[in-house]
Every structure is written in structure tokens, then in C-alpha cells.
Amino acid sequence: PIIGTDITSSDNCDTDVTITFIETIVPSVCGSTITRTWTATDDCGNSTSQTQTIIAEDTTDPTLSGVPSDATVECTSIPSVPIIGTDITSSDNCDTDVTITFIETIVPSVCGSTITRTWTATDDCGNSTSQTQTITAEDTTDPTLSGVPGDATVECTSIPSAPIIGTDITSSDNCDTDVTITFIETIVPSVCGSTITRTWTATDDCGNSTSQTQTIIAEDTTDPTLSGVPSDATVECTSIPSVPIIGTDITSSDNCDTDVTITFIETIVPSVCGSTITRTWTATDDCGNSTSQTQTITAEDTTDPTLSGVPGDATVECTSIPSAPIIGTDITSSDNCDTDVTITFIETIVPSVCGSTITR
């Protein structure tokens, strides 16, 4: 208050009393105590004093600034904690140096976590203000797959084994450190080989998944083999070997087909003296791959025919010379190969002094 205006004094004798003012301030933990004393003194030294005591206190909460809003983020994009005093500040009506404290709690879930960040500003009088940011960390990103081999076309005997999960086939994820990898293989047989589809699926804890597929076409381009086909031979026409039995004497194996078809063709080409026999076996698998082997048999005749009915030597009267036996009736022939042997006849007569010698 202004002395002379707000604070006045009157005296029974002195018309101009002197008023003095003393103020003492005693700070406390929370505010201060202000003592104001006015003393009125007249010219004769008589005085009167009055005192006002003001207790200054703080009951107003401080304010907080810079606390970020709630957010939903990928688990790999959790924002860093704001810096107190730089990002997070506080002001107060009385305290010029407000204390700010920070508490963070993380509650993991099956798929991510919930992060609660709380800042509290407290002034010297214990007045406080708290603000909270809730961060929901989630995973919406598919995991990756590595090591899945490319499509391939192979022989049915060279189908590659399935890569090993965890060794050959691996997965990484932005949040899940232990991604589950599953494997499915389907085999669709065809007339000639098969189609193998191998699918790997990586799934993280949040159900995000990635699949990759390898298609293997197993085919057969290899000819089957033939076993048991006899070698070429030259034989008497009466000794032509019988045809080997398919499945017993003549067999076939194949890299893919377990039941190879074997066919047989025989051609006989007669010649003036015997024949040429060509025997061909062909093994064909389900894919049309085939192998042929041929045996050539040359049938010939090196055996002389026989003669029957030729009469023995004889000495006869010149008037009793026997007539020549008839060819085909009296004189016959047989042969191992020829069913119509040609018989020829030659007669020579050598006269002598007393008769003659006839050679037939």
C-alpha cells in the first residue's frame, strides 16, 4: 500500500506524522512469509506500529509441454524417448526449475507390445501434472524367405532332395526372431515322369506370411537298356536257334520305367543257298525312349546230300546188261536243307577185246 494514500496516520498534536515501512521476506520450501510493518511517529517521539503478515504459497500445478500423442507403429519404428528439458519442458507459476520425471512400462503381447511413457512435472510445493503417451507396437510386415531354389527340369533319377529348413531355407522378420517355416510337397504323376511342387511358407507371430514355390519337372530322356540279345551267328539251315523268350531271355531295364515294353520283329530273306534271318528287339519306355538290338543269323548248307538206290557193281553176260535205274524212283536223294535235290546221271562205256566196262 502507498504511504499517505493507502496508509495514513492522525495525531492529537502533530499534523504531519511520519510513517515508516519495513518489509521482511522469509523464504520457505514452498513459498515465503512476508512481514510488512508500518510505524507512525509524531514529533514528540510517540509511535504506533501495525503489521501485515502475507503467507505466499503455491497450489497451482505446473504445466507440461512436448509430450507426444499416442501412436501405433511397426515394432521396428518405435520412436526414441523425447529428451527432458529439450523436447519435454514444464513451466510453473512459482517454481522456475520444475522437476520432470519419466517412467516407461512395456507390456509384451503375442504380436508386438504396448509401451506406456509417463512424464510427471512436480514443483517445489508438490503440485504435479502427469501426461502419458501410449505406443502400440505391432507387426504388419511379412517375413522374408531365403534359400528357396529355382524351378528345375531333371531326370527322374536325379530329383534333388528337399532343402533343409533352418539350414538351407531360412527366414527373417522385422519383429519375430523365430519365424515358423512350413513345407508342403505335392507330386502329380504324368505319363512320362511327374511334376513336383514344393512350397515353403514363413509365418511370424502376428500371422504375417510369405510363400515361395519351386516346381520340379521330372522327365525321362534316357533310353532303356536291352540284355540277352544273342550275337550274330552262321549256322546250318537245320540248326537255326529258336527265338529267345521276351521277359526271360531278353530283358530290359530303365532309369524311370519299371515295366518296359519289348517288341520283336523277325525278317527272313531266302537266298540261293540258305537264308538271312534278321531278329530285332526294341525296348520302349513310357516316355517313348527306345533302344534296339539286332541279331543276324546266316543260315547256310555245307552238308552233302545222300543218294539211295544205286546198285552195286556187277559182272554180267554182255547180253544181260541191266538197264539204268530210274532217277526219282529207283535212285533217290535226301538233303538236310534242300527238299528237291537234283540227281544227274552219266554213263560211260569202255569196250574191250571181250566185252566192255560200263561206268554209271
mmCIF file of C-alpha atoms in Angstrom, residues 29-357:
data_model
loop_
_atom_site.group_PDB
_atom_site.id
_atom_site.type_symbol
_atom_site.label_atom_id
_atom_site.label_comp_id
_atom_site.label_asym_id
_atom_site.label_seq_id
_atom_site.Cartn_x
_atom_site.Cartn_y
_atom_site.Cartn_z
ATOM 1 C CA VAL A 29 10.476 -24.691 0.895
ATOM 2 C CA CYS A 30 7.201 -23.835 -0.693
ATOM 3 C CA GLY A 31 6.737 -20.049 -0.978
ATOM 4 C CA SER A 32 7.620 -17.419 1.598
ATOM 5 C CA THR A 33 6.358 -15.426 4.605
ATOM 6 C CA ILE A 34 6.234 -11.666 4.065
ATOM 7 C CA THR A 35 6.031 -9.385 7.116
ATOM 8 C CA ARG A 36 5.143 -5.722 6.455
ATOM 9 C CA THR A 37 5.328 -3.264 9.329
ATOM 10 C CA TRP A 38 4.172 0.381 9.279
ATOM 11 C CA THR A 39 5.191 2.710 12.132
ATOM 12 C CA ALA A 40 3.641 6.173 12.696
ATOM 13 C CA THR A 41 5.862 8.546 14.813
ATOM 14 C CA ASP A 42 4.885 12.114 15.822
ATOM 15 C CA ASP A 43 7.198 14.956 16.537
ATOM 16 C CA CYS A 44 7.334 14.031 20.225
ATOM 17 C CA GLY A 45 8.585 10.502 19.530
ATOM 18 C CA ASN A 46 5.290 8.849 20.241
ATOM 19 C CA SER A 47 4.788 5.957 17.841
ATOM 20 C CA THR A 48 2.339 3.311 16.800
ATOM 21 C CA SER A 49 3.136 0.185 14.689
ATOM 22 C CA GLN A 50 0.909 -2.221 12.734
ATOM 23 C CA THR A 51 1.995 -5.343 10.905
ATOM 24 C CA GLN A 52 0.624 -7.335 7.986
ATOM 25 C CA THR A 53 1.794 -10.923 7.523
ATOM 26 C CA ILE A 54 1.449 -12.418 3.997
ATOM 27 C CA ILE A 55 1.948 -16.142 3.501
ATOM 28 C CA ALA A 56 2.844 -16.736 -0.160
ATOM 29 C CA GLU A 57 2.117 -20.327 -1.202
ATOM 30 C CA ASP A 58 1.846 -22.397 -4.434
ATOM 31 C CA THR A 59 -1.263 -24.551 -5.003
ATOM 32 C CA THR A 60 -1.193 -24.462 -8.800
ATOM 33 C CA ASP A 61 0.017 -27.470 -10.798
ATOM 34 C CA PRO A 62 2.824 -26.887 -13.244
ATOM 35 C CA THR A 63 2.240 -27.425 -16.962
ATOM 36 C CA LEU A 64 3.896 -29.956 -19.314
ATOM 37 C CA SER A 65 4.740 -29.315 -22.946
ATOM 38 C CA GLY A 66 6.064 -31.533 -25.717
ATOM 39 C CA VAL A 67 4.539 -34.855 -24.685
ATOM 40 C CA PRO A 68 3.863 -36.675 -27.993
ATOM 41 C CA SER A 69 0.478 -38.094 -28.888
ATOM 42 C CA ASP A 70 -0.424 -41.772 -28.768
ATOM 43 C CA ALA A 71 0.829 -43.737 -31.760
ATOM 44 C CA THR A 72 0.578 -47.112 -33.478
ATOM 45 C CA VAL A 73 3.852 -48.068 -35.153
ATOM 46 C CA GLU A 74 5.752 -51.006 -36.597
ATOM 47 C CA CYS A 75 7.819 -52.798 -33.982
ATOM 48 C CA THR A 76 10.937 -51.638 -35.831
ATOM 49 C CA SER A 77 9.825 -47.994 -35.792
ATOM 50 C CA ILE A 78 9.329 -47.348 -32.077
ATOM 51 C CA PRO A 79 10.189 -43.655 -31.561
ATOM 52 C CA SER A 80 13.017 -42.795 -29.204
ATOM 53 C CA VAL A 81 12.176 -41.239 -25.837
ATOM 54 C CA PRO A 82 11.933 -37.426 -26.026
ATOM 55 C CA ILE A 83 14.673 -35.605 -24.106
ATOM 56 C CA ILE A 84 13.592 -33.955 -20.859
ATOM 57 C CA GLY A 85 14.440 -30.291 -20.848
ATOM 58 C CA THR A 86 14.756 -30.161 -24.611
ATOM 59 C CA ASP A 87 11.710 -31.940 -26.011
ATOM 60 C CA ILE A 88 9.735 -32.194 -22.790
ATOM 61 C CA THR A 89 9.516 -28.936 -20.783
ATOM 62 C CA SER A 90 7.496 -27.577 -17.872
ATOM 63 C CA SER A 91 6.502 -24.151 -16.570
ATOM 64 C CA ASP A 92 5.086 -23.145 -13.182
ATOM 65 C CA ASN A 93 3.599 -20.026 -11.648
ATOM 66 C CA CYS A 94 6.096 -20.036 -8.787
ATOM 67 C CA ASP A 95 8.823 -22.606 -9.358
ATOM 68 C CA THR A 96 11.360 -21.670 -12.039
ATOM 69 C CA ASP A 97 13.020 -25.074 -12.022
ATOM 70 C CA VAL A 98 10.317 -27.728 -12.123
ATOM 71 C CA THR A 99 11.419 -31.357 -11.755
ATOM 72 C CA ILE A 100 10.315 -33.690 -14.559
ATOM 73 C CA THR A 101 10.406 -37.474 -14.060
ATOM 74 C CA PHE A 102 9.878 -40.226 -16.645
ATOM 75 C CA ILE A 103 8.558 -43.791 -16.332
ATOM 76 C CA GLU A 104 8.246 -46.278 -19.204
ATOM 77 C CA THR A 105 6.442 -49.618 -18.979
ATOM 78 C CA ILE A 106 6.470 -52.232 -21.751
ATOM 79 C CA VAL A 107 3.822 -54.949 -21.856
ATOM 80 C CA PRO A 108 4.666 -57.593 -24.478
ATOM 81 C CA SER A 109 1.809 -59.230 -26.377
ATOM 82 C CA VAL A 110 1.596 -62.179 -28.745
ATOM 83 C CA CYS A 111 2.036 -59.775 -31.595
ATOM 84 C CA GLY A 112 4.092 -56.735 -30.571
ATOM 85 C CA SER A 113 3.893 -54.754 -27.336
ATOM 86 C CA THR A 114 2.230 -51.817 -25.602
ATOM 87 C CA ILE A 115 4.607 -49.111 -24.405
ATOM 88 C CA THR A 116 3.375 -46.596 -21.857
ATOM 89 C CA ARG A 117 5.504 -43.478 -21.312
ATOM 90 C CA THR A 118 4.567 -41.149 -18.472
ATOM 91 C CA TRP A 119 6.126 -37.769 -17.703
ATOM 92 C CA THR A 120 5.394 -36.048 -14.367
ATOM 93 C CA ALA A 121 6.224 -32.377 -13.629
ATOM 94 C CA THR A 122 6.433 -31.590 -9.893
ATOM 95 C CA ASP A 123 7.103 -28.131 -8.403
ATOM 96 C CA ASP A 124 8.689 -27.370 -5.082
ATOM 97 C CA CYS A 125 5.295 -27.450 -3.376
ATOM 98 C CA GLY A 126 4.450 -30.969 -4.520
ATOM 99 C CA ASN A 127 1.964 -29.789 -7.123
ATOM 100 C CA SER A 128 2.260 -32.103 -10.104
ATOM 101 C CA THR A 129 0.967 -32.762 -13.573
ATOM 102 C CA SER A 130 1.280 -36.031 -15.493
ATOM 103 C CA GLN A 131 0.864 -36.774 -19.172
ATOM 104 C CA THR A 132 1.037 -40.189 -20.829
ATOM 105 C CA GLN A 133 1.844 -41.409 -24.315
ATOM 106 C CA THR A 134 0.713 -44.925 -25.299
ATOM 107 C CA ILE A 135 2.620 -46.553 -28.166
ATOM 108 C CA THR A 136 1.139 -49.683 -29.713
ATOM 109 C CA ALA A 137 3.955 -51.558 -31.436
ATOM 110 C CA GLU A 138 2.621 -54.034 -33.975
ATOM 111 C CA ASP A 139 3.847 -56.176 -36.851
ATOM 112 C CA THR A 140 2.127 -55.868 -40.231
ATOM 113 C CA THR A 141 5.164 -56.739 -42.340
ATOM 114 C CA ASP A 142 5.528 -60.160 -43.966
ATOM 115 C CA PRO A 143 8.678 -62.118 -43.163
ATOM 116 C CA THR A 144 11.186 -62.908 -45.903
ATOM 117 C CA LEU A 145 12.293 -66.316 -47.198
ATOM 118 C CA SER A 146 15.801 -67.141 -48.357
ATOM 119 C CA GLY A 147 17.308 -70.202 -49.998
ATOM 120 C CA VAL A 148 14.301 -71.421 -51.984
ATOM 121 C CA PRO A 149 15.787 -72.991 -55.134
ATOM 122 C CA GLY A 150 14.606 -72.076 -58.614
ATOM 123 C CA ASP A 151 12.433 -74.213 -60.843
ATOM 124 C CA ALA A 152 14.202 -77.140 -62.484
ATOM 125 C CA THR A 153 13.776 -79.839 -65.115
ATOM 126 C CA VAL A 154 15.650 -83.024 -64.191
ATOM 127 C CA GLU A 155 15.883 -86.708 -64.980
ATOM 128 C CA CYS A 156 13.535 -88.801 -62.849
ATOM 129 C CA THR A 157 16.588 -90.385 -61.213
ATOM 130 C CA SER A 158 18.093 -87.007 -60.341
ATOM 131 C CA ILE A 159 15.291 -85.370 -58.345
ATOM 132 C CA PRO A 160 17.012 -83.143 -55.765
ATOM 133 C CA SER A 161 16.240 -83.745 -52.123
ATOM 134 C CA ALA A 162 14.189 -81.098 -50.342
ATOM 135 C CA PRO A 163 16.339 -78.319 -48.802
ATOM 136 C CA ILE A 164 16.595 -78.432 -45.006
ATOM 137 C CA ILE A 165 14.532 -75.863 -43.123
ATOM 138 C CA GLY A 166 16.702 -73.761 -40.872
ATOM 139 C CA THR A 167 19.857 -74.669 -42.739
ATOM 140 C CA ASP A 168 19.121 -74.239 -46.431
ATOM 141 C CA ILE A 169 15.786 -72.457 -46.113
ATOM 142 C CA THR A 170 15.792 -69.538 -43.675
ATOM 143 C CA SER A 171 13.529 -66.626 -42.824
ATOM 144 C CA SER A 172 13.953 -63.205 -41.264
ATOM 145 C CA ASP A 173 11.354 -60.838 -39.870
ATOM 146 C CA ASN A 174 11.312 -57.253 -38.671
ATOM 147 C CA CYS A 175 9.881 -58.258 -35.277
ATOM 148 C CA ASP A 176 9.810 -62.038 -34.815
ATOM 149 C CA THR A 177 13.198 -63.614 -34.151
ATOM 150 C CA ASP A 178 11.923 -67.167 -34.520
ATOM 151 C CA VAL A 179 9.761 -67.368 -37.633
ATOM 152 C CA THR A 180 7.930 -70.647 -38.272
ATOM 153 C CA ILE A 181 8.611 -72.236 -41.679
ATOM 154 C CA THR A 182 6.303 -74.954 -43.026
ATOM 155 C CA PHE A 183 6.828 -77.180 -46.066
ATOM 156 C CA ILE A 184 4.341 -78.867 -48.401
ATOM 157 C CA GLU A 185 5.247 -81.109 -51.338
ATOM 158 C CA THR A 186 2.800 -82.354 -53.944
ATOM 159 C CA ILE A 187 3.667 -84.872 -56.660
ATOM 160 C CA VAL A 188 1.486 -85.178 -59.760
ATOM 161 C CA PRO A 189 2.479 -88.221 -61.854
ATOM 162 C CA SER A 190 2.248 -87.946 -65.634
ATOM 163 C CA VAL A 191 2.561 -90.461 -68.455
ATOM 164 C CA CYS A 192 6.189 -89.585 -68.674
ATOM 165 C CA GLY A 193 7.613 -88.518 -65.296
ATOM 166 C CA SER A 194 5.983 -86.228 -62.741
ATOM 167 C CA THR A 195 5.577 -82.631 -61.632
ATOM 168 C CA ILE A 196 6.770 -81.911 -58.092
ATOM 169 C CA THR A 197 5.624 -78.712 -56.400
ATOM 170 C CA ARG A 198 7.443 -77.695 -53.222
ATOM 171 C CA THR A 199 6.076 -74.766 -51.216
ATOM 172 C CA TRP A 200 7.690 -73.144 -48.190
ATOM 173 C CA THR A 201 5.679 -70.697 -46.038
ATOM 174 C CA ALA A 202 7.226 -68.421 -43.397
ATOM 175 C CA THR A 203 4.746 -67.182 -40.764
ATOM 176 C CA ASP A 204 5.572 -64.773 -37.932
ATOM 177 C CA ASP A 205 3.861 -64.472 -34.552
ATOM 178 C CA CYS A 206 1.387 -61.949 -35.956
ATOM 179 C CA GLY A 207 0.191 -64.226 -38.757
ATOM 180 C CA ASN A 208 2.001 -62.331 -41.492
ATOM 181 C CA SER A 209 3.266 -64.862 -44.017
ATOM 182 C CA THR A 210 5.284 -65.247 -47.196
ATOM 183 C CA SER A 211 5.251 -68.279 -49.512
ATOM 184 C CA GLN A 212 7.672 -69.327 -52.229
ATOM 185 C CA THR A 213 7.312 -72.295 -54.573
ATOM 186 C CA GLN A 214 9.732 -74.455 -56.543
ATOM 187 C CA THR A 215 8.395 -76.524 -59.442
ATOM 188 C CA ILE A 216 10.443 -79.554 -60.482
ATOM 189 C CA ILE A 217 9.580 -81.294 -63.743
ATOM 190 C CA ALA A 218 10.930 -84.846 -63.571
ATOM 191 C CA GLU A 219 11.246 -86.343 -67.033
ATOM 192 C CA ASP A 220 12.796 -89.340 -68.754
ATOM 193 C CA THR A 221 15.097 -88.685 -71.716
ATOM 194 C CA THR A 222 17.280 -91.754 -71.212
ATOM 195 C CA ASP A 223 16.908 -94.808 -73.438
ATOM 196 C CA PRO A 224 16.254 -98.137 -71.726
ATOM 197 C CA THR A 225 18.820 -100.929 -71.946
ATOM 198 C CA LEU A 226 18.435 -104.380 -73.513
ATOM 199 C CA SER A 227 20.028 -107.535 -72.157
ATOM 200 C CA GLY A 228 20.205 -111.070 -73.502
ATOM 201 C CA VAL A 229 20.176 -110.337 -77.226
ATOM 202 C CA PRO A 230 22.355 -113.081 -78.783
ATOM 203 C CA SER A 231 25.247 -112.359 -81.101
ATOM 204 C CA ASP A 232 25.170 -112.785 -84.832
ATOM 205 C CA ALA A 233 25.648 -116.372 -85.975
ATOM 206 C CA THR A 234 26.230 -118.509 -89.066
ATOM 207 C CA VAL A 235 24.541 -121.912 -88.747
ATOM 208 C CA GLU A 236 23.438 -124.894 -90.745
ATOM 209 C CA CYS A 237 19.931 -124.460 -92.073
ATOM 210 C CA THR A 238 18.869 -127.328 -89.816
ATOM 211 C CA SER A 239 20.316 -125.632 -86.732
ATOM 212 C CA ILE A 240 18.582 -122.252 -86.699
ATOM 213 C CA PRO A 241 18.247 -121.299 -82.996
ATOM 214 C CA SER A 242 14.805 -120.734 -81.541
ATOM 215 C CA VAL A 243 13.732 -117.174 -80.754
ATOM 216 C CA PRO A 244 14.737 -116.100 -77.229
ATOM 217 C CA ILE A 245 11.787 -115.569 -74.870
ATOM 218 C CA ILE A 246 10.982 -111.944 -74.034
ATOM 219 C CA GLY A 247 10.987 -111.369 -70.304
ATOM 220 C CA THR A 248 13.031 -114.492 -69.654
ATOM 221 C CA ASP A 249 15.923 -114.467 -72.112
ATOM 222 C CA ILE A 250 15.501 -110.914 -73.379
ATOM 223 C CA THR A 251 15.081 -108.303 -70.608
ATOM 224 C CA SER A 252 15.187 -104.533 -70.284
ATOM 225 C CA SER A 253 15.858 -102.009 -67.549
ATOM 226 C CA ASP A 254 15.147 -98.290 -67.437
ATOM 227 C CA ASN A 255 16.040 -95.391 -65.169
ATOM 228 C CA CYS A 256 12.386 -94.477 -64.652
ATOM 229 C CA ASP A 257 10.040 -97.066 -66.152
ATOM 230 C CA THR A 258 9.761 -100.301 -64.176
ATOM 231 C CA ASP A 259 7.811 -102.103 -66.890
ATOM 232 C CA VAL A 260 9.499 -101.505 -70.238
ATOM 233 C CA THR A 261 7.733 -102.812 -73.345
ATOM 234 C CA ILE A 262 9.826 -105.099 -75.553
ATOM 235 C CA THR A 263 8.751 -105.781 -79.139
ATOM 236 C CA PHE A 264 10.173 -108.326 -81.583
ATOM 237 C CA ILE A 265 10.397 -108.350 -85.393
ATOM 238 C CA GLU A 266 11.891 -111.159 -87.490
ATOM 239 C CA THR A 267 12.571 -110.925 -91.192
ATOM 240 C CA ILE A 268 13.729 -113.866 -93.335
ATOM 241 C CA VAL A 269 15.359 -113.267 -96.695
ATOM 242 C CA PRO A 270 15.828 -116.529 -98.638
ATOM 243 C CA SER A 271 18.937 -116.903 -100.787
ATOM 244 C CA VAL A 272 20.053 -119.468 -103.406
ATOM 245 C CA CYS A 273 21.686 -121.473 -100.673
ATOM 246 C CA GLY A 274 20.031 -120.812 -97.304
ATOM 247 C CA SER A 275 18.615 -117.576 -95.859
ATOM 248 C CA THR A 276 19.410 -114.481 -93.844
ATOM 249 C CA ILE A 277 17.317 -114.104 -90.692
ATOM 250 C CA THR A 278 17.229 -110.700 -89.001
ATOM 251 C CA ARG A 279 15.796 -110.597 -85.476
ATOM 252 C CA THR A 280 15.262 -107.168 -83.892
ATOM 253 C CA TRP A 281 14.190 -106.463 -80.333
ATOM 254 C CA THR A 282 13.133 -102.930 -79.331
ATOM 255 C CA ALA A 283 12.712 -101.774 -75.707
ATOM 256 C CA THR A 284 10.473 -98.695 -75.332
ATOM 257 C CA ASP A 285 9.735 -96.902 -72.051
ATOM 258 C CA ASP A 286 6.680 -94.848 -71.121
ATOM 259 C CA CYS A 287 8.313 -91.704 -72.472
ATOM 260 C CA GLY A 288 8.972 -93.118 -75.923
ATOM 261 C CA ASN A 289 12.694 -93.524 -75.396
ATOM 262 C CA SER A 290 13.784 -96.700 -77.117
ATOM 263 C CA THR A 291 16.749 -98.967 -77.717
ATOM 264 C CA SER A 292 17.024 -101.599 -80.462
ATOM 265 C CA GLN A 293 19.406 -104.525 -80.845
ATOM 266 C CA THR A 294 19.600 -106.881 -83.799
ATOM 267 C CA GLN A 295 20.835 -110.425 -84.295
ATOM 268 C CA THR A 296 21.634 -111.550 -87.839
ATOM 269 C CA ILE A 297 21.586 -115.311 -88.467
ATOM 270 C CA THR A 298 23.091 -116.572 -91.693
ATOM 271 C CA ALA A 299 21.577 -119.995 -92.419
ATOM 272 C CA GLU A 300 23.663 -121.995 -94.926
ATOM 273 C CA ASP A 301 24.052 -125.507 -96.245
ATOM 274 C CA THR A 302 27.514 -127.115 -96.148
ATOM 275 C CA THR A 303 26.320 -130.715 -95.839
ATOM 276 C CA ASP A 304 26.326 -133.074 -98.888
ATOM 277 C CA PRO A 305 23.038 -134.699 -99.845
ATOM 278 C CA THR A 306 22.673 -138.518 -99.696
ATOM 279 C CA LEU A 307 21.952 -140.956 -102.557
ATOM 280 C CA SER A 308 19.839 -144.113 -102.209
ATOM 281 C CA GLY A 309 19.130 -146.999 -104.616
ATOM 282 C CA VAL A 310 22.434 -147.012 -106.503
ATOM 283 C CA PRO A 311 23.014 -150.714 -107.331
ATOM 284 C CA GLY A 312 26.257 -152.427 -106.521
ATOM 285 C CA ASP A 313 28.981 -153.288 -109.018
ATOM 286 C CA ALA A 314 28.226 -156.338 -111.121
ATOM 287 C CA THR A 315 29.775 -158.675 -113.747
ATOM 288 C CA VAL A 316 27.197 -159.865 -116.248
ATOM 289 C CA GLU A 317 26.906 -161.501 -119.629
ATOM 290 C CA CYS A 318 27.064 -158.969 -122.382
ATOM 291 C CA THR A 319 23.503 -159.959 -123.198
ATOM 292 C CA SER A 320 22.329 -159.299 -119.627
ATOM 293 C CA ILE A 321 23.429 -155.747 -119.016
ATOM 294 C CA PRO A 322 20.848 -154.296 -116.556
ATOM 295 C CA SER A 323 19.008 -151.180 -117.605
ATOM 296 C CA ALA A 324 19.861 -147.949 -115.744
ATOM 297 C CA PRO A 325 17.738 -147.440 -112.597
ATOM 298 C CA ILE A 326 15.122 -144.699 -112.901
ATOM 299 C CA ILE A 327 16.006 -141.393 -111.178
ATOM 300 C CA GLY A 328 13.372 -140.426 -108.644
ATOM 301 C CA THR A 329 12.001 -143.921 -108.488
ATOM 302 C CA ASP A 330 14.927 -146.257 -108.122
ATOM 303 C CA ILE A 331 17.546 -143.619 -107.431
ATOM 304 C CA THR A 332 16.550 -141.041 -104.768
ATOM 305 C CA SER A 333 18.325 -138.381 -102.717
ATOM 306 C CA SER A 334 17.742 -136.558 -99.399
ATOM 307 C CA ASP A 335 19.329 -133.399 -98.040
ATOM 308 C CA ASN A 336 19.357 -131.521 -94.734
ATOM 309 C CA CYS A 337 18.224 -128.291 -96.377
ATOM 310 C CA ASP A 338 17.167 -128.912 -99.980
ATOM 311 C CA THR A 339 13.837 -130.733 -100.386
ATOM 312 C CA ASP A 340 14.271 -131.132 -104.142
ATOM 313 C CA VAL A 341 17.771 -132.383 -104.820
ATOM 314 C CA THR A 342 18.789 -132.586 -108.440
ATOM 315 C CA ILE A 343 20.131 -136.005 -109.498
ATOM 316 C CA THR A 344 22.158 -136.261 -112.689
ATOM 317 C CA PHE A 345 23.322 -139.404 -114.436
ATOM 318 C CA ILE A 346 26.372 -140.085 -116.615
ATOM 319 C CA GLU A 347 27.177 -143.407 -118.232
ATOM 320 C CA THR A 348 30.489 -144.234 -119.907
ATOM 321 C CA ILE A 349 31.180 -147.435 -121.857
ATOM 322 C CA VAL A 350 34.741 -148.572 -122.494
ATOM 323 C CA PRO A 351 34.828 -151.500 -124.973
ATOM 324 C CA SER A 352 37.400 -154.280 -124.538
ATOM 325 C CA VAL A 353 38.516 -157.287 -126.579
ATOM 326 C CA CYS A 354 35.966 -159.374 -124.874
ATOM 327 C CA GLY A 355 33.078 -157.251 -123.729
ATOM 328 C CA SER A 356 33.072 -153.770 -122.161
ATOM 329 C CA THR A 357 33.243 -151.828 -118.867
#
